[in-house]
mmCIF file with all atom_site columns, C-alpha atoms in Angstrom:
data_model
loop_
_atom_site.group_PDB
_atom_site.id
_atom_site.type_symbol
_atom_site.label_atom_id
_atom_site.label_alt_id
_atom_site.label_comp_id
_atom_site.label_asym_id
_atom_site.label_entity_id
_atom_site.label_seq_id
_atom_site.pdbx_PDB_ins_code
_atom_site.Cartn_x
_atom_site.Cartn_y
_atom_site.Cartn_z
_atom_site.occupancy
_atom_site.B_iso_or_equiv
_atom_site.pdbx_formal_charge
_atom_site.auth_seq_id
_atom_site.auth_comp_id
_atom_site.auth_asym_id
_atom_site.auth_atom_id
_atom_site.pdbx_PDB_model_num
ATOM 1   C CA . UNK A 1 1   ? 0.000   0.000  0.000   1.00 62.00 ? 14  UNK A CA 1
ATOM 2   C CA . UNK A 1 2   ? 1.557   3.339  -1.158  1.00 83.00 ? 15  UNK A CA 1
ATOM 3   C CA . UNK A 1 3   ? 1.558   6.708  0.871   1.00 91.00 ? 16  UNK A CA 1
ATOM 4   C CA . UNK A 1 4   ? -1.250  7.786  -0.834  1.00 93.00 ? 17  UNK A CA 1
ATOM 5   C CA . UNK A 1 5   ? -3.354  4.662  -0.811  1.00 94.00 ? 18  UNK A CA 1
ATOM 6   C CA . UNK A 1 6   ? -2.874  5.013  3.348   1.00 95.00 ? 19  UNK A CA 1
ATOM 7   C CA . UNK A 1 7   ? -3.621  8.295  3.453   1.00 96.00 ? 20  UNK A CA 1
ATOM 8   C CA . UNK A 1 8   ? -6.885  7.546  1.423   1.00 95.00 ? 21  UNK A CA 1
ATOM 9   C CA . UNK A 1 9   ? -8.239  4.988  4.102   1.00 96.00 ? 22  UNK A CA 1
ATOM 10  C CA . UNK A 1 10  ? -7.422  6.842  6.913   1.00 96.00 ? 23  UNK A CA 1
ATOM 11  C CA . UNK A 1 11  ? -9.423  10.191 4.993   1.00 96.00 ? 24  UNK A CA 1
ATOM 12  C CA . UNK A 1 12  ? -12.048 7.243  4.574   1.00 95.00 ? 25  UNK A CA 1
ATOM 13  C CA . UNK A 1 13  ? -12.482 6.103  8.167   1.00 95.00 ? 26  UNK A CA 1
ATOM 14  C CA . UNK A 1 14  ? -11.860 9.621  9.800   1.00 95.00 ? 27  UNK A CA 1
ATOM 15  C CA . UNK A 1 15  ? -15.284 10.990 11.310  1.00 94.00 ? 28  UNK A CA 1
ATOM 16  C CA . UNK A 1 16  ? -14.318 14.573 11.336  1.00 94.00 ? 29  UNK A CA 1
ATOM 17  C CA . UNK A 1 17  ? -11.152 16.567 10.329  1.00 94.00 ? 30  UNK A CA 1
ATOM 18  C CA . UNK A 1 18  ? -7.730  16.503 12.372  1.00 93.00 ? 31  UNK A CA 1
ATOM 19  C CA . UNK A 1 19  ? -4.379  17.855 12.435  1.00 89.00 ? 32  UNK A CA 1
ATOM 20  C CA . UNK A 1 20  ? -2.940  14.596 12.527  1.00 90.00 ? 33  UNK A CA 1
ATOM 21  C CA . UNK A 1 21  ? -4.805  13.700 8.934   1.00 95.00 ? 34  UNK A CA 1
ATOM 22  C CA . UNK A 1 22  ? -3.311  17.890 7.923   1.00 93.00 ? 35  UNK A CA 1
ATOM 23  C CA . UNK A 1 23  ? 0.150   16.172 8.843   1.00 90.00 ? 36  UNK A CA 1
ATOM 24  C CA . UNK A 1 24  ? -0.299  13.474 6.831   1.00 93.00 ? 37  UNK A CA 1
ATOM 25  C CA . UNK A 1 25  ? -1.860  15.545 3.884   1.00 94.00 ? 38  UNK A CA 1
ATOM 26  C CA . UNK A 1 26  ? 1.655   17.933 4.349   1.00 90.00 ? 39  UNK A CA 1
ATOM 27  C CA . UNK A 1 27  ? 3.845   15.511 3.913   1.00 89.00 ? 40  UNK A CA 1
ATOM 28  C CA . UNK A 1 28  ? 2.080   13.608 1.434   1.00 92.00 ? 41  UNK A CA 1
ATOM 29  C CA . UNK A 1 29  ? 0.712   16.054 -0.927  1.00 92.00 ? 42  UNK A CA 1
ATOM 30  C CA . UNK A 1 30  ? 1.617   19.632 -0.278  1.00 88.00 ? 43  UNK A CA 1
ATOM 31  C CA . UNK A 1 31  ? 5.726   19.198 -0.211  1.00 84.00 ? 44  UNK A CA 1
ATOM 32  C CA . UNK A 1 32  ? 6.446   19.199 3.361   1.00 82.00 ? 45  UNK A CA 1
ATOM 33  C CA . UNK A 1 33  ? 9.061   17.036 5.239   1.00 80.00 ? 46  UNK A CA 1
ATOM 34  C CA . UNK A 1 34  ? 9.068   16.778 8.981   1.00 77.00 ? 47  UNK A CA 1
ATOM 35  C CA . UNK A 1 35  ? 12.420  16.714 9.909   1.00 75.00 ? 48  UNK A CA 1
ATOM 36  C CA . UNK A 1 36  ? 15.493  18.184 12.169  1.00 73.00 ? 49  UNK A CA 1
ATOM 37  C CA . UNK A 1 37  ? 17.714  20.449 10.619  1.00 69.00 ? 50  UNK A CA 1
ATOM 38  C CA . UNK A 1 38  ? 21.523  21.995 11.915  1.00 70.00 ? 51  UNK A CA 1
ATOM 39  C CA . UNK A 1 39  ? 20.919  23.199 15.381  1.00 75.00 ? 52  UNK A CA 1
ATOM 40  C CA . UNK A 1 40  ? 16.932  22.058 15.727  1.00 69.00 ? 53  UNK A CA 1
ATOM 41  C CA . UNK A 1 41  ? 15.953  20.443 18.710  1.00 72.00 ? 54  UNK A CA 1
ATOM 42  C CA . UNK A 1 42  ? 12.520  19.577 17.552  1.00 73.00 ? 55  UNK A CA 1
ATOM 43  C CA . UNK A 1 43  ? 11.134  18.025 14.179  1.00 75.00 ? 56  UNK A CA 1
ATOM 44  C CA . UNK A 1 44  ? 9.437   21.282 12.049  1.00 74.00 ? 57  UNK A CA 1
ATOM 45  C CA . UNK A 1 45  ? 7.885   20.955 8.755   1.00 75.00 ? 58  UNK A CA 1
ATOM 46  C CA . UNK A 1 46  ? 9.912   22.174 5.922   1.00 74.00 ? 59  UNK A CA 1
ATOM 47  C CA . UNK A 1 47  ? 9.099   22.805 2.966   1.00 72.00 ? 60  UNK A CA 1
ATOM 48  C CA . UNK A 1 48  ? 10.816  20.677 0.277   1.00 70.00 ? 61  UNK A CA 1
ATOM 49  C CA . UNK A 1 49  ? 10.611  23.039 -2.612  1.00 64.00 ? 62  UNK A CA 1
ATOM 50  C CA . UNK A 1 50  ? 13.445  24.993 -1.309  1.00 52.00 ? 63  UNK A CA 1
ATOM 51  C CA . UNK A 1 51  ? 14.575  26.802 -4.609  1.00 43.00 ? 64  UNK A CA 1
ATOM 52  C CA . UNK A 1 52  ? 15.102  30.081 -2.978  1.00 36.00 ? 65  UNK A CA 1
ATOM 53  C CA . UNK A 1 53  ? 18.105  28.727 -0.719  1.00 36.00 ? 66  UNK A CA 1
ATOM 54  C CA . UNK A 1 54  ? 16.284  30.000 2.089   1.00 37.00 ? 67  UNK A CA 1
ATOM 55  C CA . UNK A 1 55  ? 13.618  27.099 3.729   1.00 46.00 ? 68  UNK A CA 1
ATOM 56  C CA . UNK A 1 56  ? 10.612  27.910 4.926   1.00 49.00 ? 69  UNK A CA 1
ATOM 57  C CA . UNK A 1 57  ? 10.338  26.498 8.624   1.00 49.00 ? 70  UNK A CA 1
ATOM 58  C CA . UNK A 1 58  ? 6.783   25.933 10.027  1.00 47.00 ? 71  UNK A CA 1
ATOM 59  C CA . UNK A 1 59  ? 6.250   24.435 13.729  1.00 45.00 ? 72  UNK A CA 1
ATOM 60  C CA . UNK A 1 60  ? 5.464   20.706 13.518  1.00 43.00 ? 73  UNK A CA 1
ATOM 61  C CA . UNK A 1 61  ? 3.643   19.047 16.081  1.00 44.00 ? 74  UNK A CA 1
ATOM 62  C CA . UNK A 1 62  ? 6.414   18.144 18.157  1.00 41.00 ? 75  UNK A CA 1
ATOM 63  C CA . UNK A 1 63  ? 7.222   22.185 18.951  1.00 41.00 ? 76  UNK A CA 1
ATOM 64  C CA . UNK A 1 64  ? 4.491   24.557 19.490  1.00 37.00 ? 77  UNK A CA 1
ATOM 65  C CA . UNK A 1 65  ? 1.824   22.817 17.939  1.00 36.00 ? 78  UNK A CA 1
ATOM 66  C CA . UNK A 1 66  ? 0.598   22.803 14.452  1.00 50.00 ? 79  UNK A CA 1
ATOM 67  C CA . UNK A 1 67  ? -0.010  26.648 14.081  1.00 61.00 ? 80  UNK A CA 1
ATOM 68  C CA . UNK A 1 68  ? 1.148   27.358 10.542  1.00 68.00 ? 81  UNK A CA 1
ATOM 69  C CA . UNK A 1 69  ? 0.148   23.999 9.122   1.00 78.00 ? 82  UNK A CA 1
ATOM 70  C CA . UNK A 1 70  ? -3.099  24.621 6.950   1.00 86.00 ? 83  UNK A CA 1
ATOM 71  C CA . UNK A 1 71  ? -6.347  22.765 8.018   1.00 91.00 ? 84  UNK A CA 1
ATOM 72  C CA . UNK A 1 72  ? -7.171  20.741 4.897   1.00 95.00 ? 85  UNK A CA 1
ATOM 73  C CA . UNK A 1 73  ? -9.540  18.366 6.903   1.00 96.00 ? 86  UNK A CA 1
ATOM 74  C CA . UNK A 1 74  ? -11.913 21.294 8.449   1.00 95.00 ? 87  UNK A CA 1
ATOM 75  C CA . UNK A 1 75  ? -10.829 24.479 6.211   1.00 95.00 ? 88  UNK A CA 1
ATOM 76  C CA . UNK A 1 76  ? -12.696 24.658 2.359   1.00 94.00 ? 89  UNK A CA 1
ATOM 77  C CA . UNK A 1 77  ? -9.864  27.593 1.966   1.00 94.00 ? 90  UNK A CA 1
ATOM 78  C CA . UNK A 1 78  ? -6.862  25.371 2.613   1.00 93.00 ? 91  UNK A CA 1
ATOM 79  C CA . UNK A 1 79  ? -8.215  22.572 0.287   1.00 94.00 ? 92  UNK A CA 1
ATOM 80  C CA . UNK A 1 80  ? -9.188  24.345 -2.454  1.00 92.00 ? 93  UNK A CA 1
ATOM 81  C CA . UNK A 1 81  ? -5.964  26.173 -1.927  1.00 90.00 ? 94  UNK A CA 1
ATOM 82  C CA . UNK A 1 82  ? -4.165  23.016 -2.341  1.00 92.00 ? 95  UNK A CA 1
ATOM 83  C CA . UNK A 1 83  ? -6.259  21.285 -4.738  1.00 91.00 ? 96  UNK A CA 1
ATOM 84  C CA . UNK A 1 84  ? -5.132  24.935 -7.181  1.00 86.00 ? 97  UNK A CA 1
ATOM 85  C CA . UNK A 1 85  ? -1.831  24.489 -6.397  1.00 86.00 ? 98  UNK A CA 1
ATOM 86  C CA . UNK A 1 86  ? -1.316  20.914 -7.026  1.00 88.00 ? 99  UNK A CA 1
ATOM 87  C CA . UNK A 1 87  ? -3.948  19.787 -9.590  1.00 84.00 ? 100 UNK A CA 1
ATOM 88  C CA . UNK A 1 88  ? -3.786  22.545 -12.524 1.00 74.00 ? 101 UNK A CA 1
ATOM 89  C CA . UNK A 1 89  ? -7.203  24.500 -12.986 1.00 68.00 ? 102 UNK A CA 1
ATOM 90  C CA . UNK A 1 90  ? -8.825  24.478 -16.358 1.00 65.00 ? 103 UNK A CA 1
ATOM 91  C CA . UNK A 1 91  ? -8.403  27.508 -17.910 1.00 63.00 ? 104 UNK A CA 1
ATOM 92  C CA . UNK A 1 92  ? -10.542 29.587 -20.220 1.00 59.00 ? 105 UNK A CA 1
ATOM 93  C CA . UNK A 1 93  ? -13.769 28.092 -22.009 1.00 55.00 ? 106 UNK A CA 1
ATOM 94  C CA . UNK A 1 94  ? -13.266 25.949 -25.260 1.00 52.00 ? 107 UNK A CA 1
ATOM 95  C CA . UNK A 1 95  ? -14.498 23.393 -27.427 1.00 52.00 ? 108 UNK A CA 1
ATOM 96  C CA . UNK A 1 96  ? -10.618 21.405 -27.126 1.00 52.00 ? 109 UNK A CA 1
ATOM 97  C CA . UNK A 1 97  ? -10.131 18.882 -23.777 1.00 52.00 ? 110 UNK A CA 1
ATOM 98  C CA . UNK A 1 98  ? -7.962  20.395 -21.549 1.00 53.00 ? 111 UNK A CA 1
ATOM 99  C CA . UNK A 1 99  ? -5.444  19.324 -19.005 1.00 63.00 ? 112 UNK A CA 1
ATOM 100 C CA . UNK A 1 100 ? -6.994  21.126 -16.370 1.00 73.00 ? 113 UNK A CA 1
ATOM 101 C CA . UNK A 1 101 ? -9.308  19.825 -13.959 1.00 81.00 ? 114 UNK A CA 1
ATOM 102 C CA . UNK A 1 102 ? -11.954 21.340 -11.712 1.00 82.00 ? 115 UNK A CA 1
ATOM 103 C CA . UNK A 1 103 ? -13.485 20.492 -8.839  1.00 87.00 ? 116 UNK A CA 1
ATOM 104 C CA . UNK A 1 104 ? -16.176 20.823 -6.174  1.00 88.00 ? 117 UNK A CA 1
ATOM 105 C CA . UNK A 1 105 ? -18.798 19.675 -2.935  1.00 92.00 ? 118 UNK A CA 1
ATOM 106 C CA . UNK A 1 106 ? -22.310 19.358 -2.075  1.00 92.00 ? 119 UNK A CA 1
ATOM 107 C CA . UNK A 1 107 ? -24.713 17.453 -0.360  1.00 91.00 ? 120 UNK A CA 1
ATOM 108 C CA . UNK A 1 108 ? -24.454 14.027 -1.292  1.00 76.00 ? 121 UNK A CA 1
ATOM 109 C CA . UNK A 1 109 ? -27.104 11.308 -2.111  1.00 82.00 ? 122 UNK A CA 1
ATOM 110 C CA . UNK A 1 110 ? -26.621 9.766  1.227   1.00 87.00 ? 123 UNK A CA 1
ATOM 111 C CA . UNK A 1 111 ? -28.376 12.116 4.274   1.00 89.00 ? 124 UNK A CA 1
ATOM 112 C CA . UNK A 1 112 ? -25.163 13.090 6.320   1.00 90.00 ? 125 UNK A CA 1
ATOM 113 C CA . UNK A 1 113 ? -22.681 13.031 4.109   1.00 92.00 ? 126 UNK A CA 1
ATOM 114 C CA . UNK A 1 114 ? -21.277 15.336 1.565   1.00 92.00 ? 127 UNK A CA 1
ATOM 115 C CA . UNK A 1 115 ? -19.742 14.601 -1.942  1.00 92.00 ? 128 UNK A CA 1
ATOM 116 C CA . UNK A 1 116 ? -16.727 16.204 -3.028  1.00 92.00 ? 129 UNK A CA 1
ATOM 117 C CA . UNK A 1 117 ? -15.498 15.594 -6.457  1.00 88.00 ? 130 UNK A CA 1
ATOM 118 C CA . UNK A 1 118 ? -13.160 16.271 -8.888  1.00 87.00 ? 131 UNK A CA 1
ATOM 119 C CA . UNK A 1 119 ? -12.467 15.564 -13.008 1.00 83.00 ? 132 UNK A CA 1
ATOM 120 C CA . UNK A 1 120 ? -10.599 16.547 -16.183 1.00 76.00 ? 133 UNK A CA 1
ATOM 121 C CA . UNK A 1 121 ? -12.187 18.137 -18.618 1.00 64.00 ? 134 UNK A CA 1
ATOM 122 C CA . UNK A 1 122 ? -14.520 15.541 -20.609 1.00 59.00 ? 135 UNK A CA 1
ATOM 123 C CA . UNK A 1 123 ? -13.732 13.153 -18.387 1.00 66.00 ? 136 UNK A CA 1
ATOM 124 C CA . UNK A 1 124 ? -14.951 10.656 -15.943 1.00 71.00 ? 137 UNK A CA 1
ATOM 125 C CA . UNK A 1 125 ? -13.607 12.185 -12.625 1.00 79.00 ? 138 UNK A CA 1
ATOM 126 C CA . UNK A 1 126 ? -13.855 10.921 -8.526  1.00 84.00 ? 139 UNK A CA 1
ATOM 127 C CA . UNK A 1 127 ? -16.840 11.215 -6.506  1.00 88.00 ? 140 UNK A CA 1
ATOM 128 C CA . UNK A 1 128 ? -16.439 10.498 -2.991  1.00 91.00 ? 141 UNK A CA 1
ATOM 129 C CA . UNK A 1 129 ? -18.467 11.013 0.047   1.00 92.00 ? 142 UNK A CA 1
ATOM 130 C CA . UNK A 1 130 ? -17.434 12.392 3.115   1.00 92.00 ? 143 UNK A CA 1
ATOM 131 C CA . UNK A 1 131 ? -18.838 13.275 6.718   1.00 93.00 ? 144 UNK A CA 1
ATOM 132 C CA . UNK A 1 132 ? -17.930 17.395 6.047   1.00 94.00 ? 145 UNK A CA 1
ATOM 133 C CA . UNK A 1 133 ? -17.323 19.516 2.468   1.00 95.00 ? 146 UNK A CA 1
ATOM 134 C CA . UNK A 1 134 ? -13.598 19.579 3.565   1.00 96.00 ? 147 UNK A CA 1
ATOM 135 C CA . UNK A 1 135 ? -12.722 16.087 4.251   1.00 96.00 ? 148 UNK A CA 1
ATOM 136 C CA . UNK A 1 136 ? -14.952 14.890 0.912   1.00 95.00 ? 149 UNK A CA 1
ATOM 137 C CA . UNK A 1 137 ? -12.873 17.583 -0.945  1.00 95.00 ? 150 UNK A CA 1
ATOM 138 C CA . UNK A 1 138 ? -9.622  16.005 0.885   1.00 96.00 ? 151 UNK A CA 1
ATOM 139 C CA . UNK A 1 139 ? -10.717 12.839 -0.019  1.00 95.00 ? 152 UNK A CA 1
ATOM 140 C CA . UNK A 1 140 ? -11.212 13.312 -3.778  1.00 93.00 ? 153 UNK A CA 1
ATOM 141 C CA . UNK A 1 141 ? -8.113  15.566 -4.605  1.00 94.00 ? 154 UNK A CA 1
ATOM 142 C CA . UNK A 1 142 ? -5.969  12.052 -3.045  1.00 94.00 ? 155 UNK A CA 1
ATOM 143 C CA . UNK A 1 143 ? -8.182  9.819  -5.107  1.00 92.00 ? 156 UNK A CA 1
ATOM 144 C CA . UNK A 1 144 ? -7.709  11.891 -8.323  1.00 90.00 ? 157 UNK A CA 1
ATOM 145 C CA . UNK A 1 145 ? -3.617  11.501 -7.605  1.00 91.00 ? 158 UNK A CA 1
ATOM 146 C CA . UNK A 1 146 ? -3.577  8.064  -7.161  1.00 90.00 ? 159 UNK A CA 1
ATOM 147 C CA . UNK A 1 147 ? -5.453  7.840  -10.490 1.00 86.00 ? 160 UNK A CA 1
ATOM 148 C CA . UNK A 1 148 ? -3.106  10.211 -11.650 1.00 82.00 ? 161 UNK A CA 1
ATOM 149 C CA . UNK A 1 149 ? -0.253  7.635  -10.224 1.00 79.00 ? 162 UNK A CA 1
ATOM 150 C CA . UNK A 1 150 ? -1.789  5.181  -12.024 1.00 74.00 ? 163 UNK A CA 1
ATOM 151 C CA . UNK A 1 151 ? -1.558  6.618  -15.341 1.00 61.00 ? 164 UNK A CA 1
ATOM 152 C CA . UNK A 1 152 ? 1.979   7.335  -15.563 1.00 50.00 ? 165 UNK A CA 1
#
């Protein structure tokens, strides 16, 4: 079972959002590495797209907390944030596929839970159900990349 495919069950199974699933989402999807670096005395996130020489250090949960992680699991802002940054948005209106995807949430069939989904352009995309709009959207953004995974 891959990273991903874990991450998947656990968004399955959770109940409501956590910082413990944000963690996992961090690390997994958004380029962060938990990890001591030089002088550090506690593990912080980093980020690992450090092009700019200088890395970004956030507080992981082993310092003060997980204050400047985003809240995927309980924040529509920080996952549609993500799902932007790492899944490219379809742009402009045309008749041509494109390699963009989009992406949303509402109430789902099933009283209680929402659907988030996501899909290319002409495409069959990823429905899946979730107990709040932020862990559905969670959900479907790491289904779409292990289909993604799959393809390559």
């Amino acid at each position: 079972m891959t990273d991903l495919q874990a991450l998947h069950q656990a968004l399955s199974e959770a109940e409501c959002g956590s910082r413990e699933l944000d963690l996992r989402i961090a690390t997994g999807v958004d380029g962060y590495t938990l990890e001591k670096r030089g002088k550090d005395r506690k593990e912080w996130l980093y980020h690992k797209d450090d092009s700019s020489g200088l890395s970004r250090r956030d507080p992981g949960p082993c310092s003060y907390g997980y204050n400047a992680m985003a809240r995927y699991t309980t924040s529509l802002d920080a996952i549609t944030s993500l799902i932007e940054r790492v899944l490219p948005p379809i742009e402009g209106f045309s008749d041509k596929p494109s390699e963009g995807w989009k992406f949303g949430v509402g109430r789902g069939l099933v009283p209680g839970l929402w659907t988030g989904w996501m899909r290319k352009h002409a495409e069959d995309g990823v429905n899946k159900m979730a107990k709040t709009p932020a862990l559905a959207l969670c959900l479907a953004l790491v289904s779409a990349l292990i289909a993604q995974e799959g393809e390559e």
